[in-house]
mmCIF file of C-alpha atoms (C1' of nucleotides) in Angstrom:
data_model
loop_
_atom_site.group_PDB
_atom_site.id
_atom_site.type_symbol
_atom_site.label_atom_id
_atom_site.label_comp_id
_atom_site.label_asym_id
_atom_site.label_seq_id
_atom_site.Cartn_x
_atom_site.Cartn_y
_atom_site.Cartn_z
ATOM 1 C CA MET A 1 -147.900 -19.596 -147.540
ATOM 2 C CA ASN A 2 -148.292 -15.878 -147.752
ATOM 3 C CA ARG A 3 -148.737 -16.208 -151.475
ATOM 4 C CA VAL A 4 -151.773 -18.380 -150.954
ATOM 5 C CA TYR A 5 -153.507 -15.743 -148.860
ATOM 6 C CA GLU A 6 -152.598 -13.061 -151.362
ATOM 7 C CA ALA A 7 -153.934 -15.229 -154.154
ATOM 8 C CA LEU A 8 -157.244 -15.581 -152.334
ATOM 9 C CA ALA A 9 -157.541 -11.827 -151.821
ATOM 10 C CA HIS A 10 -158.958 -11.123 -155.283
ATOM 11 C CA PRO A 11 -162.558 -12.062 -156.185
ATOM 12 C CA THR A 12 -161.643 -13.080 -159.728
ATOM 13 C CA ARG A 13 -159.020 -15.498 -158.450
ATOM 14 C CA ARG A 14 -161.427 -17.018 -155.950
ATOM 15 C CA GLN A 15 -163.910 -17.520 -158.741
ATOM 16 C CA ILE A 16 -161.262 -19.135 -160.921
ATOM 17 C CA ILE A 17 -160.619 -21.584 -158.108
ATOM 18 C CA ALA A 18 -164.317 -22.244 -157.710
ATOM 19 C CA LEU A 19 -164.625 -22.917 -161.450
ATOM 20 C CA LEU A 20 -161.652 -25.269 -161.464
ATOM 21 C CA ARG A 21 -163.097 -27.010 -158.450
ATOM 22 C CA ARG A 22 -165.907 -28.249 -160.684
ATOM 23 C CA ARG A 23 -163.638 -29.371 -163.490
ATOM 24 C CA GLU A 24 -160.450 -28.474 -165.322
ATOM 25 C CA ARG A 25 -160.693 -25.745 -167.956
ATOM 26 C CA SER A 26 -158.494 -24.083 -170.556
ATOM 27 C CA ALA A 27 -157.499 -20.459 -170.097
ATOM 28 C CA GLY A 28 -159.881 -19.577 -172.919
ATOM 29 C CA GLU A 29 -162.800 -21.353 -171.276
ATOM 30 C CA LEU A 30 -162.076 -19.528 -168.055
ATOM 31 C CA ALA A 31 -161.942 -16.236 -169.955
ATOM 32 C CA GLU A 32 -165.540 -16.709 -171.105
ATOM 33 C CA HIS A 33 -166.660 -16.380 -167.496
ATOM 34 C CA PHE A 34 -165.111 -12.980 -166.975
ATOM 35 C CA ASP A 35 -165.429 -9.593 -168.542
ATOM 36 C CA ILE A 36 -161.728 -8.831 -168.451
ATOM 37 C CA ALA A 37 -158.971 -8.781 -171.048
ATOM 38 C CA LYS A 38 -157.039 -11.979 -171.658
ATOM 39 C CA PRO A 39 -153.718 -10.657 -170.371
ATOM 40 C CA THR A 40 -155.412 -9.709 -167.132
ATOM 41 C CA LEU A 41 -156.758 -13.214 -166.699
ATOM 42 C CA SER A 42 -153.371 -14.608 -167.637
ATOM 43 C CA GLY A 43 -151.866 -12.556 -164.840
ATOM 44 C CA HIS A 44 -154.327 -13.983 -162.333
ATOM 45 C CA LEU A 45 -153.502 -17.483 -163.537
ATOM 46 C CA ARG A 46 -149.808 -16.841 -163.153
ATOM 47 C CA LEU A 47 -150.339 -15.644 -159.601
ATOM 48 C CA LEU A 48 -152.382 -18.702 -158.717
ATOM 49 C CA ARG A 49 -149.719 -20.890 -160.330
ATOM 50 C CA GLU A 50 -146.957 -19.210 -158.322
ATOM 51 C CA ALA A 51 -148.964 -19.743 -155.166
ATOM 52 C CA GLY A 52 -149.060 -23.428 -156.056
ATOM 53 C CA LEU A 53 -152.848 -23.521 -156.169
ATOM 54 C CA ILE A 54 -153.188 -24.504 -159.823
ATOM 55 C CA TYR A 55 -151.100 -25.997 -162.566
ATOM 56 C CA GLY A 56 -151.449 -25.995 -166.352
ATOM 57 C CA GLU A 57 -150.942 -28.704 -168.942
ATOM 58 C CA ARG A 58 -150.572 -27.886 -172.564
ATOM 59 C CA HIS A 59 -152.881 -29.813 -174.894
ATOM 60 C CA GLY A 60 -152.103 -28.757 -178.423
ATOM 61 C CA THR A 61 -152.551 -25.038 -178.657
ATOM 62 C CA SER A 62 -154.463 -24.635 -175.472
ATOM 63 C CA ILE A 63 -153.403 -24.927 -171.863
ATOM 64 C CA VAL A 64 -155.690 -26.743 -169.495
ATOM 65 C CA TYR A 65 -155.645 -25.652 -165.887
ATOM 66 C CA HIS A 66 -156.184 -27.935 -162.941
ATOM 67 C CA LEU A 67 -156.697 -27.226 -159.292
ATOM 68 C CA HIS A 68 -154.015 -28.425 -156.931
ATOM 69 C CA LEU A 69 -156.645 -29.559 -154.472
ATOM 70 C CA SER A 70 -154.179 -31.029 -152.018
ATOM 71 C CA LEU A 71 -152.417 -27.710 -151.648
ATOM 72 C CA LEU A 72 -155.679 -25.879 -151.180
ATOM 73 C CA GLU A 73 -156.707 -28.278 -148.470
ATOM 74 C CA GLU A 74 -153.340 -27.860 -146.845
ATOM 75 C CA ALA A 75 -153.720 -24.091 -146.910
ATOM 76 C CA LEU A 76 -157.150 -24.254 -145.356
ATOM 77 C CA GLY A 77 -155.881 -26.671 -142.747
ATOM 78 C CA ALA A 78 -153.107 -24.266 -141.876
ATOM 79 C CA LEU A 79 -155.658 -21.501 -141.595
ATOM 80 C CA LEU A 80 -157.781 -23.492 -139.193
ATOM 81 C CA GLU A 81 -154.720 -24.459 -137.231
ATOM 82 C CA MET A 82 -153.460 -20.910 -137.116
ATOM 83 C CA PHE A 83 -156.614 -19.647 -135.514
ATOM 84 C CA ARG A 84 -157.015 -22.852 -133.553
ATOM 85 C CA ILE A 85 -160.735 -22.767 -133.951
ATOM 86 C CA GLY A 86 -162.363 -25.188 -131.596
ATOM 87 C CA SER A 87 -159.377 -25.473 -129.295
ATOM 88 C CA GLU A 88 -159.007 -23.845 -125.900
ATOM 89 C CA ARG A 89 -157.188 -20.631 -125.312
ATOM 90 C CA SER A 90 -154.102 -20.952 -123.215
ATOM 91 C CA VAL A 91 -154.115 -18.894 -120.054
ATOM 92 C CA ASP A 92 -150.463 -18.619 -119.235
ATOM 93 C CA ASP A 93 -148.700 -17.428 -122.288
ATOM 94 C CA ASP A 94 -147.912 -14.158 -123.860
ATOM 95 C CA MET B 1 -166.785 -10.984 -147.440
ATOM 96 C CA ASN B 2 -164.139 -9.676 -149.757
ATOM 97 C CA ARG B 3 -162.862 -7.488 -146.950
ATOM 98 C CA VAL B 4 -162.206 -10.549 -144.840
ATOM 99 C CA TYR B 5 -159.981 -12.113 -147.483
ATOM 100 C CA GLU B 6 -158.173 -8.839 -148.000
ATOM 101 C CA ALA B 7 -157.677 -8.526 -144.260
ATOM 102 C CA LEU B 8 -156.096 -11.980 -144.167
ATOM 103 C CA ALA B 9 -153.703 -11.130 -146.989
ATOM 104 C CA HIS B 10 -151.152 -9.371 -144.780
ATOM 105 C CA PRO B 11 -148.875 -11.335 -142.413
ATOM 106 C CA THR B 12 -149.065 -8.698 -139.683
ATOM 107 C CA ARG B 13 -152.851 -8.850 -139.670
ATOM 108 C CA ARG B 14 -152.857 -12.637 -139.520
ATOM 109 C CA GLN B 15 -150.516 -12.460 -136.559
ATOM 110 C CA ILE B 16 -152.736 -9.917 -134.854
ATOM 111 C CA ILE B 17 -155.606 -12.355 -135.209
ATOM 112 C CA ALA B 18 -153.486 -15.189 -133.868
ATOM 113 C CA LEU B 19 -152.507 -13.066 -130.860
ATOM 114 C CA LEU B 20 -156.092 -12.072 -130.167
ATOM 115 C CA ARG B 21 -157.093 -15.685 -130.497
ATOM 116 C CA ARG B 22 -155.145 -16.380 -127.311
ATOM 117 C CA ARG B 23 -156.588 -13.447 -125.391
ATOM 118 C CA GLU B 24 -157.762 -9.879 -125.803
ATOM 119 C CA ARG B 25 -155.070 -7.199 -125.884
ATOM 120 C CA SER B 26 -154.788 -3.439 -126.029
ATOM 121 C CA ALA B 27 -153.373 -1.785 -129.128
ATOM 122 C CA GLY B 28 -150.220 -1.041 -127.148
ATOM 123 C CA GLU B 29 -149.762 -4.632 -126.086
ATOM 124 C CA LEU B 30 -150.148 -5.694 -129.682
ATOM 125 C CA ALA B 31 -147.614 -3.090 -130.743
ATOM 126 C CA GLU B 32 -144.962 -4.721 -128.565
ATOM 127 C CA HIS B 33 -145.076 -7.747 -130.816
ATOM 128 C CA PHE B 34 -144.259 -5.824 -133.962
ATOM 129 C CA ASP B 35 -141.458 -3.644 -135.159
ATOM 130 C CA ILE B 36 -143.670 -1.109 -136.884
ATOM 131 C CA ALA B 37 -144.773 2.412 -136.023
ATOM 132 C CA LYS B 38 -147.937 2.822 -133.994
ATOM 133 C CA PRO B 39 -149.919 4.497 -136.744
ATOM 134 C CA THR B 40 -149.118 1.619 -139.060
ATOM 135 C CA LEU B 41 -150.480 -0.874 -136.562
ATOM 136 C CA SER B 42 -153.482 1.346 -136.022
ATOM 137 C CA GLY B 43 -154.156 1.130 -139.740
ATOM 138 C CA HIS B 44 -154.066 -2.666 -139.639
ATOM 139 C CA LEU B 45 -156.467 -2.630 -136.699
ATOM 140 C CA ARG B 46 -158.823 -0.346 -138.548
ATOM 141 C CA LEU B 47 -158.790 -2.673 -141.525
ATOM 142 C CA LEU B 48 -159.524 -5.697 -139.355
ATOM 143 C CA ARG B 49 -162.287 -3.738 -137.637
ATOM 144 C CA GLU B 50 -163.845 -2.775 -140.965
ATOM 145 C CA ALA B 51 -163.729 -6.403 -142.042
ATOM 146 C CA GLY B 52 -165.680 -7.221 -138.901
ATOM 147 C CA LEU B 53 -162.983 -9.551 -137.590
ATOM 148 C CA ILE B 54 -162.206 -7.605 -134.419
ATOM 149 C CA TYR B 55 -163.787 -4.979 -132.216
ATOM 150 C CA GLY B 56 -162.367 -2.611 -129.632
ATOM 151 C CA GLU B 57 -163.602 -1.492 -126.234
ATOM 152 C CA ARG B 58 -162.203 1.538 -124.561
ATOM 153 C CA HIS B 59 -161.019 0.987 -120.988
ATOM 154 C CA GLY B 60 -159.779 4.271 -119.632
ATOM 155 C CA THR B 61 -157.025 5.493 -121.909
ATOM 156 C CA SER B 62 -156.481 2.249 -123.691
ATOM 157 C CA ILE B 63 -158.577 0.352 -126.182
ATOM 158 C CA VAL B 64 -158.812 -3.388 -125.760
ATOM 159 C CA TYR B 65 -159.269 -5.427 -128.889
ATOM 160 C CA HIS B 66 -161.229 -8.635 -129.078
ATOM 161 C CA LEU B 67 -161.547 -11.192 -131.805
ATOM 162 C CA HIS B 68 -164.942 -11.592 -133.387
ATOM 163 C CA LEU B 69 -164.519 -15.333 -133.417
ATOM 164 C CA SER B 70 -167.965 -16.040 -134.795
ATOM 165 C CA LEU B 71 -167.269 -13.971 -137.880
ATOM 166 C CA LEU B 72 -163.931 -15.629 -138.412
ATOM 167 C CA GLU B 73 -165.512 -19.049 -138.190
ATOM 168 C CA GLU B 74 -168.171 -17.940 -140.592
ATOM 169 C CA ALA B 75 -165.532 -16.735 -143.023
ATOM 170 C CA LEU B 76 -163.644 -19.990 -142.846
ATOM 171 C CA GLY B 77 -166.870 -21.908 -143.261
ATOM 172 C CA ALA B 78 -167.624 -19.897 -146.373
ATOM 173 C CA LEU B 79 -164.160 -20.674 -147.656
ATOM 174 C CA LEU B 80 -164.641 -24.383 -147.159
ATOM 175 C CA GLU B 81 -168.055 -24.184 -148.746
ATOM 176 C CA MET B 82 -166.782 -22.183 -151.668
ATOM 177 C CA PHE B 83 -164.263 -24.807 -152.586
ATOM 178 C CA ARG B 84 -166.565 -27.599 -151.514
ATOM 179 C CA ILE B 85 -163.713 -29.600 -150.154
ATOM 180 C CA GLY B 86 -164.778 -33.122 -149.492
ATOM 181 C CA SER B 87 -167.836 -32.980 -151.723
ATOM 182 C CA GLU B 88 -168.142 -34.449 -155.197
ATOM 183 C CA ARG B 89 -167.674 -32.486 -158.330
ATOM 184 C CA SER B 90 -170.772 -32.109 -160.455
ATOM 185 C CA VAL B 91 -170.474 -33.484 -163.947
ATOM 186 C CA ASP B 92 -173.189 -31.668 -165.794
ATOM 187 C CA ASP B 93 -172.745 -28.015 -165.165
ATOM 188 C CA ASP B 94 -170.770 -25.230 -166.649
ATOM 189 C "C1'" DT C 1 -156.185 23.863 -116.249
ATOM 190 C "C1'" DT C 2 -152.122 21.468 -117.420
ATOM 191 C "C1'" DC C 3 -149.628 17.373 -118.240
ATOM 192 C "C1'" DC C 4 -149.022 12.665 -119.605
ATOM 193 C "C1'" DT C 5 -150.122 8.388 -121.859
ATOM 194 C "C1'" DA C 6 -152.658 5.785 -125.463
ATOM 195 C "C1'" DG C 7 -154.509 5.743 -130.008
ATOM 196 C "C1'" DT C 8 -156.050 7.645 -134.152
ATOM 197 C "C1'" DT C 9 -156.097 10.754 -138.153
ATOM 198 C "C1'" DA C 10 -153.734 13.494 -141.767
ATOM 199 C "C1'" DG C 11 -150.457 13.975 -145.199
ATOM 200 C "C1'" DC C 12 -146.911 12.179 -147.677
ATOM 201 C "C1'" DT C 13 -143.681 8.788 -150.415
ATOM 202 C "C1'" DA C 14 -142.322 4.382 -152.226
ATOM 203 C "C1'" DA C 15 -143.696 0.110 -153.702
ATOM 204 C "C1'" DC C 16 -147.057 -2.764 -155.484
ATOM 205 C "C1'" DT C 17 -151.333 -4.342 -158.111
ATOM 206 C "C1'" DA C 18 -154.780 -4.393 -161.744
ATOM 207 C "C1'" DC C 19 -155.660 -3.446 -165.978
ATOM 208 C "C1'" DC C 20 -155.259 -2.952 -171.124
ATOM 209 C "C1'" DA C 21 -153.087 -2.852 -175.937
ATOM 210 C "C1'" DA C 22 -149.456 -4.505 -178.573
ATOM 211 C "C1'" DA C 23 -145.896 -7.748 -179.359
ATOM 212 C "C1'" DT C 24 -144.345 -12.494 -178.736
ATOM 213 C "C1'" DT C 25 -144.204 -17.518 -178.214
ATOM 214 C "C1'" DA C 26 -146.092 -22.228 -179.134
ATOM 215 C "C1'" DA C 27 -148.530 -25.683 -181.611
ATOM 216 C "C1'" DT C 28 -150.798 -27.108 -185.496
ATOM 217 C "C1'" DA C 29 -152.418 -26.975 -190.253
ATOM 218 C "C1'" DT C 30 -152.042 -25.606 -195.122
ATOM 219 C "C1'" DA D 1 -142.484 -21.444 -195.269
ATOM 220 C "C1'" DT D 2 -146.831 -19.122 -194.036
ATOM 221 C "C1'" DA D 3 -150.978 -18.677 -191.653
ATOM 222 C "C1'" DT D 4 -154.140 -19.521 -187.728
ATOM 223 C "C1'" DT D 5 -155.393 -20.024 -183.077
ATOM 224 C "C1'" DA D 6 -154.353 -19.963 -178.031
ATOM 225 C "C1'" DA D 7 -152.038 -18.066 -174.459
ATOM 226 C "C1'" DT D 8 -148.318 -15.437 -172.358
ATOM 227 C "C1'" DT D 9 -145.038 -11.594 -171.863
ATOM 228 C "C1'" DT D 10 -143.902 -6.770 -172.277
ATOM 229 C "C1'" DG D 11 -144.614 -2.016 -171.444
ATOM 230 C "C1'" DG D 12 -147.253 1.521 -169.716
ATOM 231 C "C1'" DT D 13 -150.830 3.959 -166.749
ATOM 232 C "C1'" DA D 14 -154.037 4.456 -162.886
ATOM 233 C "C1'" DG D 15 -155.214 3.282 -158.487
ATOM 234 C "C1'" DT D 16 -154.129 1.140 -154.052
ATOM 235 C "C1'" DT D 17 -151.455 -0.231 -149.931
ATOM 236 C "C1'" DA D 18 -147.828 -0.067 -146.357
ATOM 237 C "C1'" DG D 19 -145.038 2.537 -144.180
ATOM 238 C "C1'" DC D 20 -143.350 6.848 -141.941
ATOM 239 C "C1'" DT D 21 -143.549 11.527 -139.207
ATOM 240 C "C1'" DA D 22 -146.239 15.052 -137.303
ATOM 241 C "C1'" DA D 23 -150.420 16.626 -135.514
ATOM 242 C "C1'" DC D 24 -154.561 15.701 -133.166
ATOM 243 C "C1'" DT D 25 -158.143 13.553 -129.772
ATOM 244 C "C1'" DA D 26 -159.558 11.108 -125.450
ATOM 245 C "C1'" DG D 27 -159.108 9.947 -120.765
ATOM 246 C "C1'" DG D 28 -156.971 10.193 -116.244
ATOM 247 C "C1'" DA D 29 -153.984 12.382 -112.813
ATOM 248 C "C1'" DA D 30 -151.625 16.305 -110.635
#
DNA sequence: TTCCTAGTTAGCTAACTACCAAATTAATAT
DNA sequence: ATATTAATTTGGTAGTTAGCTAACTAGGAA
């Protein structure tokens, strides 16, 4: 879970997620949206992959990345739950 | 906004938020929950303060921290919006 | 004033992160 | 087998973060 929060901590990675939210894209397509070197982007993709937020499928020479939407929803749900937004505060506990 | 995500990236800071979600606490009370040196905790509090997620009020010698719930909700709302969970993907755009 | 408690700031080290260039792997085509 | 294209891994540097101890500041009490 911690990895998810860490993954979200970088603007580039949040934008990658936003882009994949619209549709799947190859690493090269994603690269066109950023002014950073390929290895740097590849590193961000690896981090997002390790956090379980995306996964890649090789199609010929290129690798197409997809968003693991279910996991993202789960993460956000956990976030909401953690802060218990909308629920009452308990009075008696530590 | 970026500061909010960065603030959420550390487990200790998320736990501080969770604790303050239940009720306000002084820095010292918070410290009891963690096995870290006071200055380290103070640093986390400063970071959360700079992200706008908490604020402190001095009461005598101690400083009582409160959660800025509205800002946290706003941040989570932005997160949901960013990923547009529940909405349709557009077909025509980049 | 002096002392005590609560917190923060300063200064430092160790560990980590972001980044790039160069080398490497993988798939396909010639 | 060789070449081409796409992407990742490796190796290195610069900057950042988390943690500590020691020193400092703020408020209240003796």
